[in-house]
GROMACS .gro file of C-alpha atoms in nm:
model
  430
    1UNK     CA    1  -0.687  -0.111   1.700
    2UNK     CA    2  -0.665  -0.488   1.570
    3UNK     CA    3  -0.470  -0.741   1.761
    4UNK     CA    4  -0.121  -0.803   1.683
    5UNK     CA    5  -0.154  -1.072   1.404
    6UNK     CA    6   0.227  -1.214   1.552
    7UNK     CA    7   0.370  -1.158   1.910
    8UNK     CA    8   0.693  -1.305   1.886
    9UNK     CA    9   0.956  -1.082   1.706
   10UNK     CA   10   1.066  -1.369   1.426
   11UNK     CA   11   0.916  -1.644   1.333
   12UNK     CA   12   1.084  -1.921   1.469
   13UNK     CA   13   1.325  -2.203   1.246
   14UNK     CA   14   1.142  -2.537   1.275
   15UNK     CA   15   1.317  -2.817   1.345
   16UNK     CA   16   1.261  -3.027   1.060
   17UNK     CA   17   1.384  -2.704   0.808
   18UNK     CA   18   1.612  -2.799   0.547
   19UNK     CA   19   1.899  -2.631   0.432
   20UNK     CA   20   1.694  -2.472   0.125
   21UNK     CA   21   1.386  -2.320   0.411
   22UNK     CA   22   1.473  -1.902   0.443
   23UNK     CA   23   1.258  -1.793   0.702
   24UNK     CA   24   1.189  -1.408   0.794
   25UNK     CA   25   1.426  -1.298   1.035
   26UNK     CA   26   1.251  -0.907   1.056
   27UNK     CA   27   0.987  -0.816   1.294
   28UNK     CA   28   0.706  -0.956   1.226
   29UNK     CA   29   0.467  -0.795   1.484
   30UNK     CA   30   0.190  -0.628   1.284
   31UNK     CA   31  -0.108  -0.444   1.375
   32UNK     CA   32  -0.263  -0.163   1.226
   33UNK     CA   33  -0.095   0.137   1.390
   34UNK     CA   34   0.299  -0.012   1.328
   35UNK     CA   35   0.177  -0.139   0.913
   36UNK     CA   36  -0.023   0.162   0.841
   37UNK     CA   37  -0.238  -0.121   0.678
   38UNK     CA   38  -0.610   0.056   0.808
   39UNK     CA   39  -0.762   0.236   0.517
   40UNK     CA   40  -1.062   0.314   0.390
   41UNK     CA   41  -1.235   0.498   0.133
   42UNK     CA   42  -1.596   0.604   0.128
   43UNK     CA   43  -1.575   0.572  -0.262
   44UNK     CA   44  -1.520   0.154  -0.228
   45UNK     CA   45  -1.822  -0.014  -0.133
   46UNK     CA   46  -1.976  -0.294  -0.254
   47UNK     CA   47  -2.357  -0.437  -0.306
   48UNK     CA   48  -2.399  -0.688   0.042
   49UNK     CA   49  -2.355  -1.039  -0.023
   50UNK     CA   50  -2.638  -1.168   0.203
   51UNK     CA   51  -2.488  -1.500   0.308
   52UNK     CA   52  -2.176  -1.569   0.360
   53UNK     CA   53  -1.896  -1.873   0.448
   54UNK     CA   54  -1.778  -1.885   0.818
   55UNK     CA   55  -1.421  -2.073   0.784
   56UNK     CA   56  -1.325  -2.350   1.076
   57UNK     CA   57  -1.024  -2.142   1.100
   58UNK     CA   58  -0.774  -1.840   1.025
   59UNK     CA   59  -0.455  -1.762   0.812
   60UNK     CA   60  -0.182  -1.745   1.048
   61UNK     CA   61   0.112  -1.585   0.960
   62UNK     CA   62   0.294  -1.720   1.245
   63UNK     CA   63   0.275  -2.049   1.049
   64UNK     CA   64   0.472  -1.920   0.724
   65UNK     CA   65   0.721  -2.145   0.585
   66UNK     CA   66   0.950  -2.039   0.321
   67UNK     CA   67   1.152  -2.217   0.105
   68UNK     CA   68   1.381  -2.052  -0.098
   69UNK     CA   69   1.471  -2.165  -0.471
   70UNK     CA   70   1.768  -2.332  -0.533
   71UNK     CA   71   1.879  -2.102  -0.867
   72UNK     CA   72   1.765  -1.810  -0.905
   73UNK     CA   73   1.639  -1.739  -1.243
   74UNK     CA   74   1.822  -1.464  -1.487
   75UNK     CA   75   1.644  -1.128  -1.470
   76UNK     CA   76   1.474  -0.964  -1.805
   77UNK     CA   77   1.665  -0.650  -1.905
   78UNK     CA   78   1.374  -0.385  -1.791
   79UNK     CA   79   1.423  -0.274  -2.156
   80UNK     CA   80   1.248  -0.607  -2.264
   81UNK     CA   81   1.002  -0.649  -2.002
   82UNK     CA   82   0.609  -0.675  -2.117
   83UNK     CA   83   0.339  -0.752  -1.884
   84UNK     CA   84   0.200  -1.049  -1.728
   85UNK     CA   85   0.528  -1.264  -1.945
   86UNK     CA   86   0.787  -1.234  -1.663
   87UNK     CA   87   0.752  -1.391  -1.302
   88UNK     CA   88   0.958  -1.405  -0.991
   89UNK     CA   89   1.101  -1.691  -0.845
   90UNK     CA   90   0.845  -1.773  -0.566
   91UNK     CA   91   0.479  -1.798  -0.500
   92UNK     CA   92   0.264  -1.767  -0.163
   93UNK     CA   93   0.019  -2.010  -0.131
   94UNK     CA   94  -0.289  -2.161   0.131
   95UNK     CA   95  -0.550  -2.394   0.067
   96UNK     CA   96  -0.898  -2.409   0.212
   97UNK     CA   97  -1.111  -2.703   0.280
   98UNK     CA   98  -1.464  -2.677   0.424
   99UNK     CA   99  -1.316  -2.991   0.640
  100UNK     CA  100  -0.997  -2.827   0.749
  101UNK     CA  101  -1.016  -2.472   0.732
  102UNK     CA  102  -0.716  -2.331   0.573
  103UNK     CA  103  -0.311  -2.474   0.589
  104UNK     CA  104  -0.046  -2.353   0.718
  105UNK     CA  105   0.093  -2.026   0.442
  106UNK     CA  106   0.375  -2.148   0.186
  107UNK     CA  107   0.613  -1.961  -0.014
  108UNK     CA  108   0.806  -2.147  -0.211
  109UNK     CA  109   0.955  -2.161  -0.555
  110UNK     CA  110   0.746  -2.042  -0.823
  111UNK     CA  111   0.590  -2.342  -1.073
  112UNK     CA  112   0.318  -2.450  -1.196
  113UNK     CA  113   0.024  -2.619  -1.010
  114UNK     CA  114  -0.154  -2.965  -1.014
  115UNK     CA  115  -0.473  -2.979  -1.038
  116UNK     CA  116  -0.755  -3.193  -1.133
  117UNK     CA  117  -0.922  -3.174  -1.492
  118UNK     CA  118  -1.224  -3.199  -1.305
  119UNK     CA  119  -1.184  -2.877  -1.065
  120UNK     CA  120  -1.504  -2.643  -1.099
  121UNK     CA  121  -1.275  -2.334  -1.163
  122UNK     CA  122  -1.177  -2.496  -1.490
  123UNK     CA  123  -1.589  -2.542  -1.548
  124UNK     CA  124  -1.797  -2.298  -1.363
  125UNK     CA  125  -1.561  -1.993  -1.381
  126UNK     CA  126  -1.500  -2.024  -0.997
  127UNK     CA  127  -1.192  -1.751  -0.965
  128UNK     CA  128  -1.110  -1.394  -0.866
  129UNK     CA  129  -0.831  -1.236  -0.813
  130UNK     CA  130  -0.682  -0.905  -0.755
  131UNK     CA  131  -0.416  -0.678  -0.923
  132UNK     CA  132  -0.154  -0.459  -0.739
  133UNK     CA  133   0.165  -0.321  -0.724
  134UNK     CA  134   0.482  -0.309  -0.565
  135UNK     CA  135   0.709   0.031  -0.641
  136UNK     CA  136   1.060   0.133  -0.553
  137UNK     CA  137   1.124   0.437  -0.444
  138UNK     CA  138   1.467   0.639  -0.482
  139UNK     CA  139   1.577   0.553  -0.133
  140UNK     CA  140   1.536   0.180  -0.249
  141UNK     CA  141   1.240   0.091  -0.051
  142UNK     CA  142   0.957  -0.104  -0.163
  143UNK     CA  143   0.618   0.064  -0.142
  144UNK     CA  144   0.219  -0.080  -0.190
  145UNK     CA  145  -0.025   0.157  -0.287
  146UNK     CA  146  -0.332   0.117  -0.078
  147UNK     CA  147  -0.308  -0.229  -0.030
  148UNK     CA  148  -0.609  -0.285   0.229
  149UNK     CA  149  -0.873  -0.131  -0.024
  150UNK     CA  150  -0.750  -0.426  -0.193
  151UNK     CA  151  -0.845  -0.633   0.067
  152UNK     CA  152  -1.155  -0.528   0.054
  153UNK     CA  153  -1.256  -0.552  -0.253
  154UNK     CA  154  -1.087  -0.920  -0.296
  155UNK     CA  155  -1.289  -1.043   0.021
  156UNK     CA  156  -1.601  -0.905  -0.148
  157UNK     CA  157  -1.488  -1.109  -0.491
  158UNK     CA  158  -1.441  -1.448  -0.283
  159UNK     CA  159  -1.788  -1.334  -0.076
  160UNK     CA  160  -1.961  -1.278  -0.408
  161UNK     CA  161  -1.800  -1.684  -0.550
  162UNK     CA  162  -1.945  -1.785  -0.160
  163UNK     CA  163  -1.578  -1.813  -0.074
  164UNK     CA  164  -1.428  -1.791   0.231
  165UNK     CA  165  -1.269  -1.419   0.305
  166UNK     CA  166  -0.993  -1.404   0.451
  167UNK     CA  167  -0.802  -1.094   0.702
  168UNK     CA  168  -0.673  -0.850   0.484
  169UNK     CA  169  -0.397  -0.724   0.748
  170UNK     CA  170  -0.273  -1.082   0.756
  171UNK     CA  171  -0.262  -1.143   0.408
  172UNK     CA  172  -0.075  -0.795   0.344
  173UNK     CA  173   0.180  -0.929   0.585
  174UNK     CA  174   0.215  -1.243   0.381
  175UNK     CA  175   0.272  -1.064   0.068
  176UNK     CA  176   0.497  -0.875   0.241
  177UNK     CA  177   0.734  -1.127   0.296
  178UNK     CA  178   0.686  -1.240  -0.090
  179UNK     CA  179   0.777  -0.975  -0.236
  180UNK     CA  180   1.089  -0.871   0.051
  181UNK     CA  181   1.234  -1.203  -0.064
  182UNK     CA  182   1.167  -1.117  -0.428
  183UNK     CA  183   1.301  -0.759  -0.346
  184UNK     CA  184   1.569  -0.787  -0.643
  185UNK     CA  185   1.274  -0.854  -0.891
  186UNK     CA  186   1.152  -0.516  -0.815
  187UNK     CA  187   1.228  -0.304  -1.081
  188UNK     CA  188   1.354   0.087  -1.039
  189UNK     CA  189   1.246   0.404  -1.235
  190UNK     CA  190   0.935   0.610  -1.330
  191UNK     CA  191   0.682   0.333  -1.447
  192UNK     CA  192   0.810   0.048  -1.323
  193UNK     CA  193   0.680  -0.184  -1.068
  194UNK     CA  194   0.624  -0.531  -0.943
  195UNK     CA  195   0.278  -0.668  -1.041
  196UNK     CA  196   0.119  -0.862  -0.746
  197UNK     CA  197  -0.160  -1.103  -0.876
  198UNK     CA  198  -0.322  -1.214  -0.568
  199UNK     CA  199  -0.593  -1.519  -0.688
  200UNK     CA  200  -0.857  -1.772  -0.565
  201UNK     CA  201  -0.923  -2.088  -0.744
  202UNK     CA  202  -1.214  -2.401  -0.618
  203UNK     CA  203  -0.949  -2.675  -0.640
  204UNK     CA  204  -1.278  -2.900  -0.620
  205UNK     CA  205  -1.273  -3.226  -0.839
  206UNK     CA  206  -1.661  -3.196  -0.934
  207UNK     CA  207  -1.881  -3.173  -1.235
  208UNK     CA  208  -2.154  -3.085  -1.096
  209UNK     CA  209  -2.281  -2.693  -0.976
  210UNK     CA  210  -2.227  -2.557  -0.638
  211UNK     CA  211  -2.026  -2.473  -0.369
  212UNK     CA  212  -1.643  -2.446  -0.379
  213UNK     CA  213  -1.499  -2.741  -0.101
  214UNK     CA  214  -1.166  -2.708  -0.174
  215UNK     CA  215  -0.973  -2.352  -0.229
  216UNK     CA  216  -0.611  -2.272  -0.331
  217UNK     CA  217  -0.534  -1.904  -0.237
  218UNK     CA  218  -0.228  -1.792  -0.418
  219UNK     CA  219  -0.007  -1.489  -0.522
  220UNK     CA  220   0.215  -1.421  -0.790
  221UNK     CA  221   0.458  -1.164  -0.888
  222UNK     CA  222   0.540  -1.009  -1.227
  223UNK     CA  223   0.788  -0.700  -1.282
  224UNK     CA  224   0.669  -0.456  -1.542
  225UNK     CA  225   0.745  -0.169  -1.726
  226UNK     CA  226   0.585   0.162  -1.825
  227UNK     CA  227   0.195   0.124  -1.969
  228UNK     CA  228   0.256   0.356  -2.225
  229UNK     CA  229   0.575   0.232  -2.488
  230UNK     CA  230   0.688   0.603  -2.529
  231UNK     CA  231   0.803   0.876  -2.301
  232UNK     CA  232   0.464   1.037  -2.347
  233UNK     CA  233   0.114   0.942  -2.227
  234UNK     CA  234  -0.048   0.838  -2.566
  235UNK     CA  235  -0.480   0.905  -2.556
  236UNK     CA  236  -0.686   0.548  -2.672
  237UNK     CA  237  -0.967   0.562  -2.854
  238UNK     CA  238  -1.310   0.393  -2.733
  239UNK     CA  239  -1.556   0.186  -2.935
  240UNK     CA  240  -1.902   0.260  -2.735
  241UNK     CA  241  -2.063  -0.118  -2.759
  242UNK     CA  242  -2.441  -0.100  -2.840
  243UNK     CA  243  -2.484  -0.482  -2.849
  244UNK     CA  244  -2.285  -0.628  -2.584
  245UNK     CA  245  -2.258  -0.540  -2.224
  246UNK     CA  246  -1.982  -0.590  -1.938
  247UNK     CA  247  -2.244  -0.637  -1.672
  248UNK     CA  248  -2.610  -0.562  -1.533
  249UNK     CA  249  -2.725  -0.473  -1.203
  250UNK     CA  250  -2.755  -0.774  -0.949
  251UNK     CA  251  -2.468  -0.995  -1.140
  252UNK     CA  252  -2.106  -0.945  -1.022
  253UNK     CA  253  -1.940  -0.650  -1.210
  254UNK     CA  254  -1.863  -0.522  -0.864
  255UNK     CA  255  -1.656  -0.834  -0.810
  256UNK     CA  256  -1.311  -0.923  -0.975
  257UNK     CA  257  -1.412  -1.253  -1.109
  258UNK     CA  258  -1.220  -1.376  -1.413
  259UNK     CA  259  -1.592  -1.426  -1.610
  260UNK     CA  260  -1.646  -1.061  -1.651
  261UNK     CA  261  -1.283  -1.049  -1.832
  262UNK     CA  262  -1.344  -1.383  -2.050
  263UNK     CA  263  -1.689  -1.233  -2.178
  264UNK     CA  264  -1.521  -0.917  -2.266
  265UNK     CA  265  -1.291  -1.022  -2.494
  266UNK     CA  266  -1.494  -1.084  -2.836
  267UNK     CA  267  -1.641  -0.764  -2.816
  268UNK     CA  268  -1.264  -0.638  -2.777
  269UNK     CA  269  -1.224  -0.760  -3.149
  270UNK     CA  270  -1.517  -0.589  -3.273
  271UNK     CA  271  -1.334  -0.259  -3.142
  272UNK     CA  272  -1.040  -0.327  -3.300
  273UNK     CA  273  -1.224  -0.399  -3.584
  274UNK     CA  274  -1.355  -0.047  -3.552
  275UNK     CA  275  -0.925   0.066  -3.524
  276UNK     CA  276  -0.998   0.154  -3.174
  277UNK     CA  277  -0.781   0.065  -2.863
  278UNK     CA  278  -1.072  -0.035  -2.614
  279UNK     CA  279  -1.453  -0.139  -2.600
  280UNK     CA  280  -1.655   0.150  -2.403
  281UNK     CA  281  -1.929  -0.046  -2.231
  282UNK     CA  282  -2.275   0.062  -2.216
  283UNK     CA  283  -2.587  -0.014  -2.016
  284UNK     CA  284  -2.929   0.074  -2.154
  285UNK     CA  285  -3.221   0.203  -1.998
  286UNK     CA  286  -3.466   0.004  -2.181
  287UNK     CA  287  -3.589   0.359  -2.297
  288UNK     CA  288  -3.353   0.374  -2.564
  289UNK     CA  289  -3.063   0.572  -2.343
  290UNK     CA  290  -2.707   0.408  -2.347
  291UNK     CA  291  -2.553   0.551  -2.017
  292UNK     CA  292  -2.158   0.549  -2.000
  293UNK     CA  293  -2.020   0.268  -1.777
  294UNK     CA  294  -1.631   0.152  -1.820
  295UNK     CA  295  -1.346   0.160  -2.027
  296UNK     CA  296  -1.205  -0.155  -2.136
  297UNK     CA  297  -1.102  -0.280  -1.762
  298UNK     CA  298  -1.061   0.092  -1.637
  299UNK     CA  299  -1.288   0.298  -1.483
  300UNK     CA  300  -1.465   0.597  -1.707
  301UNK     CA  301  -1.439   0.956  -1.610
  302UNK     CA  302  -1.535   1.291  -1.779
  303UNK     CA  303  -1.471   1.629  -1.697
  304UNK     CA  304  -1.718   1.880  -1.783
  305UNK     CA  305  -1.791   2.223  -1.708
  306UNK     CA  306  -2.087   2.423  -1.625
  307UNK     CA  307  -2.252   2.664  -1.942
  308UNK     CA  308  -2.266   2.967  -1.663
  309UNK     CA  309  -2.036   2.941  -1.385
  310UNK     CA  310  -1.745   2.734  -1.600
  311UNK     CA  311  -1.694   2.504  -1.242
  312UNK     CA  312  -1.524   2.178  -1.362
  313UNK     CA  313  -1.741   1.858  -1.280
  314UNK     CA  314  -1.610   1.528  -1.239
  315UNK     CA  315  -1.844   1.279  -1.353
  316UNK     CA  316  -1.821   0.889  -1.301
  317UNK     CA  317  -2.027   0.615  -1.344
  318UNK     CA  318  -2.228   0.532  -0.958
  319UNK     CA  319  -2.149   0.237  -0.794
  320UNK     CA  320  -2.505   0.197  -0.638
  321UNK     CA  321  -2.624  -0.087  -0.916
  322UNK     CA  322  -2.381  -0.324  -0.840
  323UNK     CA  323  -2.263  -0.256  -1.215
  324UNK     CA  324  -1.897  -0.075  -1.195
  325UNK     CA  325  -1.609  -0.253  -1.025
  326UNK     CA  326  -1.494  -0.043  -0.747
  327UNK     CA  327  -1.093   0.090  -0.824
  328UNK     CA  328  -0.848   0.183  -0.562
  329UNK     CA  329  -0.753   0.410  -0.883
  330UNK     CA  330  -1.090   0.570  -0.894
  331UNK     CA  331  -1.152   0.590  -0.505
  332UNK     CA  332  -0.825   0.800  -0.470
  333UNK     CA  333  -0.903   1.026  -0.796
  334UNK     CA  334  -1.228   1.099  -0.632
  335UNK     CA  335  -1.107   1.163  -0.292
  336UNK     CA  336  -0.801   1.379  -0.465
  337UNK     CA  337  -1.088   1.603  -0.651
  338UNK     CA  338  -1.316   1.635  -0.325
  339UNK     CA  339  -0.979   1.771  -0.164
  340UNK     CA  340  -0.907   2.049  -0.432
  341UNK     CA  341  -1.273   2.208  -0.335
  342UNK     CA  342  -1.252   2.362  -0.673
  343UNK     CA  343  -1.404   2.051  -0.890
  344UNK     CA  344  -1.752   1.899  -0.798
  345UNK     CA  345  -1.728   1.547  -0.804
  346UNK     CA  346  -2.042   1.332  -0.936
  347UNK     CA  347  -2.113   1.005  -0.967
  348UNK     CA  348  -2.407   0.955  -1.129
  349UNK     CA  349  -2.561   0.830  -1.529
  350UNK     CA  350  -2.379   1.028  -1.798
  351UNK     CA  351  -2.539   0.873  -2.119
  352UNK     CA  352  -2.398   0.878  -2.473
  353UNK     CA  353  -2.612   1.149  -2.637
  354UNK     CA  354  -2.527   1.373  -2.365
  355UNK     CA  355  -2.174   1.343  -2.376
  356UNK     CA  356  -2.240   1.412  -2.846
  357UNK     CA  357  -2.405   1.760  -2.696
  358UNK     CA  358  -2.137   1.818  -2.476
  359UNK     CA  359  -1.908   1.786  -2.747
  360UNK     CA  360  -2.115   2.010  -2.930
  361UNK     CA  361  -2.213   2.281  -2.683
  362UNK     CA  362  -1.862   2.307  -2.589
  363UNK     CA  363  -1.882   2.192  -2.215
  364UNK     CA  364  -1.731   1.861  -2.258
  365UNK     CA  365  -1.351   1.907  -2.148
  366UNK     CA  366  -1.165   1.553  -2.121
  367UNK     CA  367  -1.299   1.159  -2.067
  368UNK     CA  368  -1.004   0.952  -1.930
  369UNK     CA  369  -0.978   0.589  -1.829
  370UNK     CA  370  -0.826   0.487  -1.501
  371UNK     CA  371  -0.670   0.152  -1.329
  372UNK     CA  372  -0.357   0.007  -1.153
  373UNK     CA  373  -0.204  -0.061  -1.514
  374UNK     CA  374  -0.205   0.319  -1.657
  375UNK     CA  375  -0.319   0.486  -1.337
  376UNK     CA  376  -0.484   0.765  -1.583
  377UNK     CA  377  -0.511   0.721  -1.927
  378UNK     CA  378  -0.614   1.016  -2.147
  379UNK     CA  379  -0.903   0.910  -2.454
  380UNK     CA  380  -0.890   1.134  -2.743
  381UNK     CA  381  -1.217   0.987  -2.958
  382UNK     CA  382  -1.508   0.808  -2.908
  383UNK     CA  383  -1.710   0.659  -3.177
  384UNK     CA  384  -2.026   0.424  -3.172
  385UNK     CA  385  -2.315   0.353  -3.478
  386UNK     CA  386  -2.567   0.584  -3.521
  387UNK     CA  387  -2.863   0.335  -3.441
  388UNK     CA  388  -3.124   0.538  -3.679
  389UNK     CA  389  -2.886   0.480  -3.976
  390UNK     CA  390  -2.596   0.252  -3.804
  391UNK     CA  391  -2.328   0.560  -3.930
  392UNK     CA  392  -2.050   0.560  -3.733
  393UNK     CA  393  -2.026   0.875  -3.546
  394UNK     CA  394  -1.711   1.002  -3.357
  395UNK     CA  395  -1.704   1.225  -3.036
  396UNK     CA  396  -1.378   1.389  -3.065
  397UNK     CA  397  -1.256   1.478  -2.719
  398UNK     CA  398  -1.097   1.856  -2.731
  399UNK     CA  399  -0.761   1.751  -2.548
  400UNK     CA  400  -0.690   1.575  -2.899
  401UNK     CA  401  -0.350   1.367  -2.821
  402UNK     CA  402  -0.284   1.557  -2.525
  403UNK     CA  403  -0.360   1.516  -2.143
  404UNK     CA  404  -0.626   1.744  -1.956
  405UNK     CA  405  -0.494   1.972  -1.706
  406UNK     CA  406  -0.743   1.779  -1.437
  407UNK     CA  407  -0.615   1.406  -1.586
  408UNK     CA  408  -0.249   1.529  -1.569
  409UNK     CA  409  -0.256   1.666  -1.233
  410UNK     CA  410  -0.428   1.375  -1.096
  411UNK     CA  411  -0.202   1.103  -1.257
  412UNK     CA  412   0.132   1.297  -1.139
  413UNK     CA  413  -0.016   1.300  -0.773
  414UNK     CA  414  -0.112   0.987  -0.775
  415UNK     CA  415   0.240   0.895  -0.912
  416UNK     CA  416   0.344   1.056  -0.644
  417UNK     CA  417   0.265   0.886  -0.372
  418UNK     CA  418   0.330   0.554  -0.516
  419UNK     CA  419   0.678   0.619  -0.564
  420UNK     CA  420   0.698   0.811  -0.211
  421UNK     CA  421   0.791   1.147  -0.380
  422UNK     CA  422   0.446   1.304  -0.200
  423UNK     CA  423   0.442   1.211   0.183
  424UNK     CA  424   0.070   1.040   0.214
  425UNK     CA  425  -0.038   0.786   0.416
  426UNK     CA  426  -0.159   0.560   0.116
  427UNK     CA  427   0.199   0.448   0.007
  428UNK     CA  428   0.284   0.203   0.299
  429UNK     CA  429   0.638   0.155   0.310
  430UNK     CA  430   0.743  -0.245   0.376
   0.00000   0.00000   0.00000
């Protein structure tokens, strides 16, 4: 079992605290049998980053100070909410030197941050981050989803920048204390939650190419309402990219670095130039195959069944090449499936003539996108260009605007458990 992170059973009021410094009064004596915070998922791994930074120090959370706004700002109507517009009134943050280690943990009034025109995150794309949620169940508590597989994959994005990671239990417990103080920001009802953005800039002043010196670690919050506008789950439509691609094997689309978004979003026109809702990136063979890799910024999956036995497979891209980013959305649908017995779950290449003679042979039964926004999101068409006469050819998906029966019972599990209406141990209560 790891340590306890903090022995005492508050953290204590310093001295020098102002009138406007809150600090947690609640046990804060975590360790992974009282959080629940171990998890693990044999479905979340990650391509080994051969060498990385050893840190002069640890976060402490023993060392949290908290100041507390002095207004608290007026809350958006849930009604009006739209994501990513809205934030909370206070942010967590810790810097890292390579000098000094990391500071002392901060969470104080949410604002905007100073830094210099010069810093290599502005330059060399030096940034990850993660994306999480916070729910409320009926009882009124306040619930993360898996938050360690988080962890995980966020200490593999700062591994992959040569960051220092940083101990996921710890940092949990940090957020923890974020959000409890942001508690009212927390929206209630089916759909709604409070986005956690955890992120990791180099603060370095430097033109030149290497090494991130300086680090600020922070986290902000955002409530947000359903994904989908109507009371309904509404199917997207993918344009299958030919030209461009998301990533190759060796680069970092197993990382959550904010280059693979910025490089996605011109072919994101040519989709909607195409009237469809997301870009469905390819990777070729170099023998003329385009296999099926992601949706948009969700991962791919498509249920098929077999010409003589009619067993269901699950098929989803493999994570082997280094190519896919890893989901806590996609781990959990896979481990779900594995459960049922009745559904064999592959991950392997499924390429995009082979899903046209599906469609045609009759044993393709749904494709579905998946991710923290939509948790599962139905697709109804596919289209790309024909490249012996560049037609435009559409793979209509036989659920038409519906859900699947497997994509439907999957997303109202999943739901589930967020929301603590299933008893599992992946909804930690805080």
């Amino acid at each position: 079992a790891m340590k306890s992170i903090v022995k005492s059973s508050a953290i204590r009021r310093s001295r020098s605290c102002s009138s406007n410094i809150y600090l947690s009064l609640k046990n804060l004596t975590y360790n992974s049998e009282a959080s629940n915070y171990s998890d693990s998922s044999p479905y979340l791994k990650f391509r080994e980053c051969h060498i990385k930074v050893e840190s002069k120090n640890s976060i402490e959370l023993r060392k949290l100070k908290i100041e507390k706004v002095k207004k608290l700002k007026a809350k958006t109507p849930k009604d009006k909410l739209s994501f990513g517009r809205t934030f909370s009134d206070h942010i967590l943050e810790i810097d890292w030197s390579a000098e000094n280690g990391w500071s002392d943990p901060v969470i104080k009034p949410f604002g905007d941050l100073s830094i210099s025109p010069a810093s290599t995150s502005l330059h060399y794309a030096l940034q990850c981050f993660e994306g999480m949620k916070a729910y409320k169940d009926k009882n009124g508590n306040i619930r993360l989803f898996r938050p360690m597989l988080n962890m995980k994959r966020f200490n593999h994005s700062l591994s992959r920048l040569y960051m220092p990671e940083i101990d996921g239990a710890v940092f949990v417990a940090l957020m923890r204390e974020l959000i409890l103080l942001d508690r009212d920001w927390v929206p209630e009802g089916d759909g709604y939650s409070l986005y956690l953005r955890p992120t990791a800039i180099s603060t370095q002043p430097f033109l030149g190419v290497g090494p991130a010196n300086q680090i600020k670690l922070f986290v902000i919050t955002s409530p947000c309402g359903p994904y989908f506008s109507t009371s309904s789950v509404t199917p997207i439509s993918l344009w299958a990219d030919t030209e461009y691609v998301r990533a190759w094997e060796g680069g970092t689309g197993d990382a959550k670095v904010g280059s693979n978004y910025a490089g996605a979003i011109m072919p994101q026109m040519v989709a909607r130039a195409q009237n469809c809702s997301q870009t469905l990136w390819l990777n070729c063979s170099g023998e003329g195959k385009y296999f099926l890799s992601e949706a948009g910024s969700m991962n791919l999956f498509v249920v098929t069944k077999d010409k003589d036995t009619n067993r269901k497979r699950l098929v989803t891209a493999s994570l082997e090449r280094g190519e896919i980013l890893p989901g806590v959305t996609r781990a959990s649908i896979l481990e779900l499936c594995e459960e049922w017995g009745d559904i064999e779950v592959v991950q392997g290449d499924l390429n995009l003539l082979e899903l046209k003679g599906m469609q045609e042979d009759r044993t393709l039964l749904e494709v579905f996108g998946a991710g923290t926004a939509a948790v599962i999101c139905p697709i109804n068409v596919i289209k790309y260009a024909d490249p012996a006469n560049n037609k435009v050819v559409e793979v209509k998906i036989p659920t038409g605007d519906e859900m699947g029966s497997v994509s439907a019972k999957l997303r109202k599990m999943i739901i589930d458990i967020q929301y603590g209406e299933a008893d599992h141990s992946w909804s930690v209560v805080l």
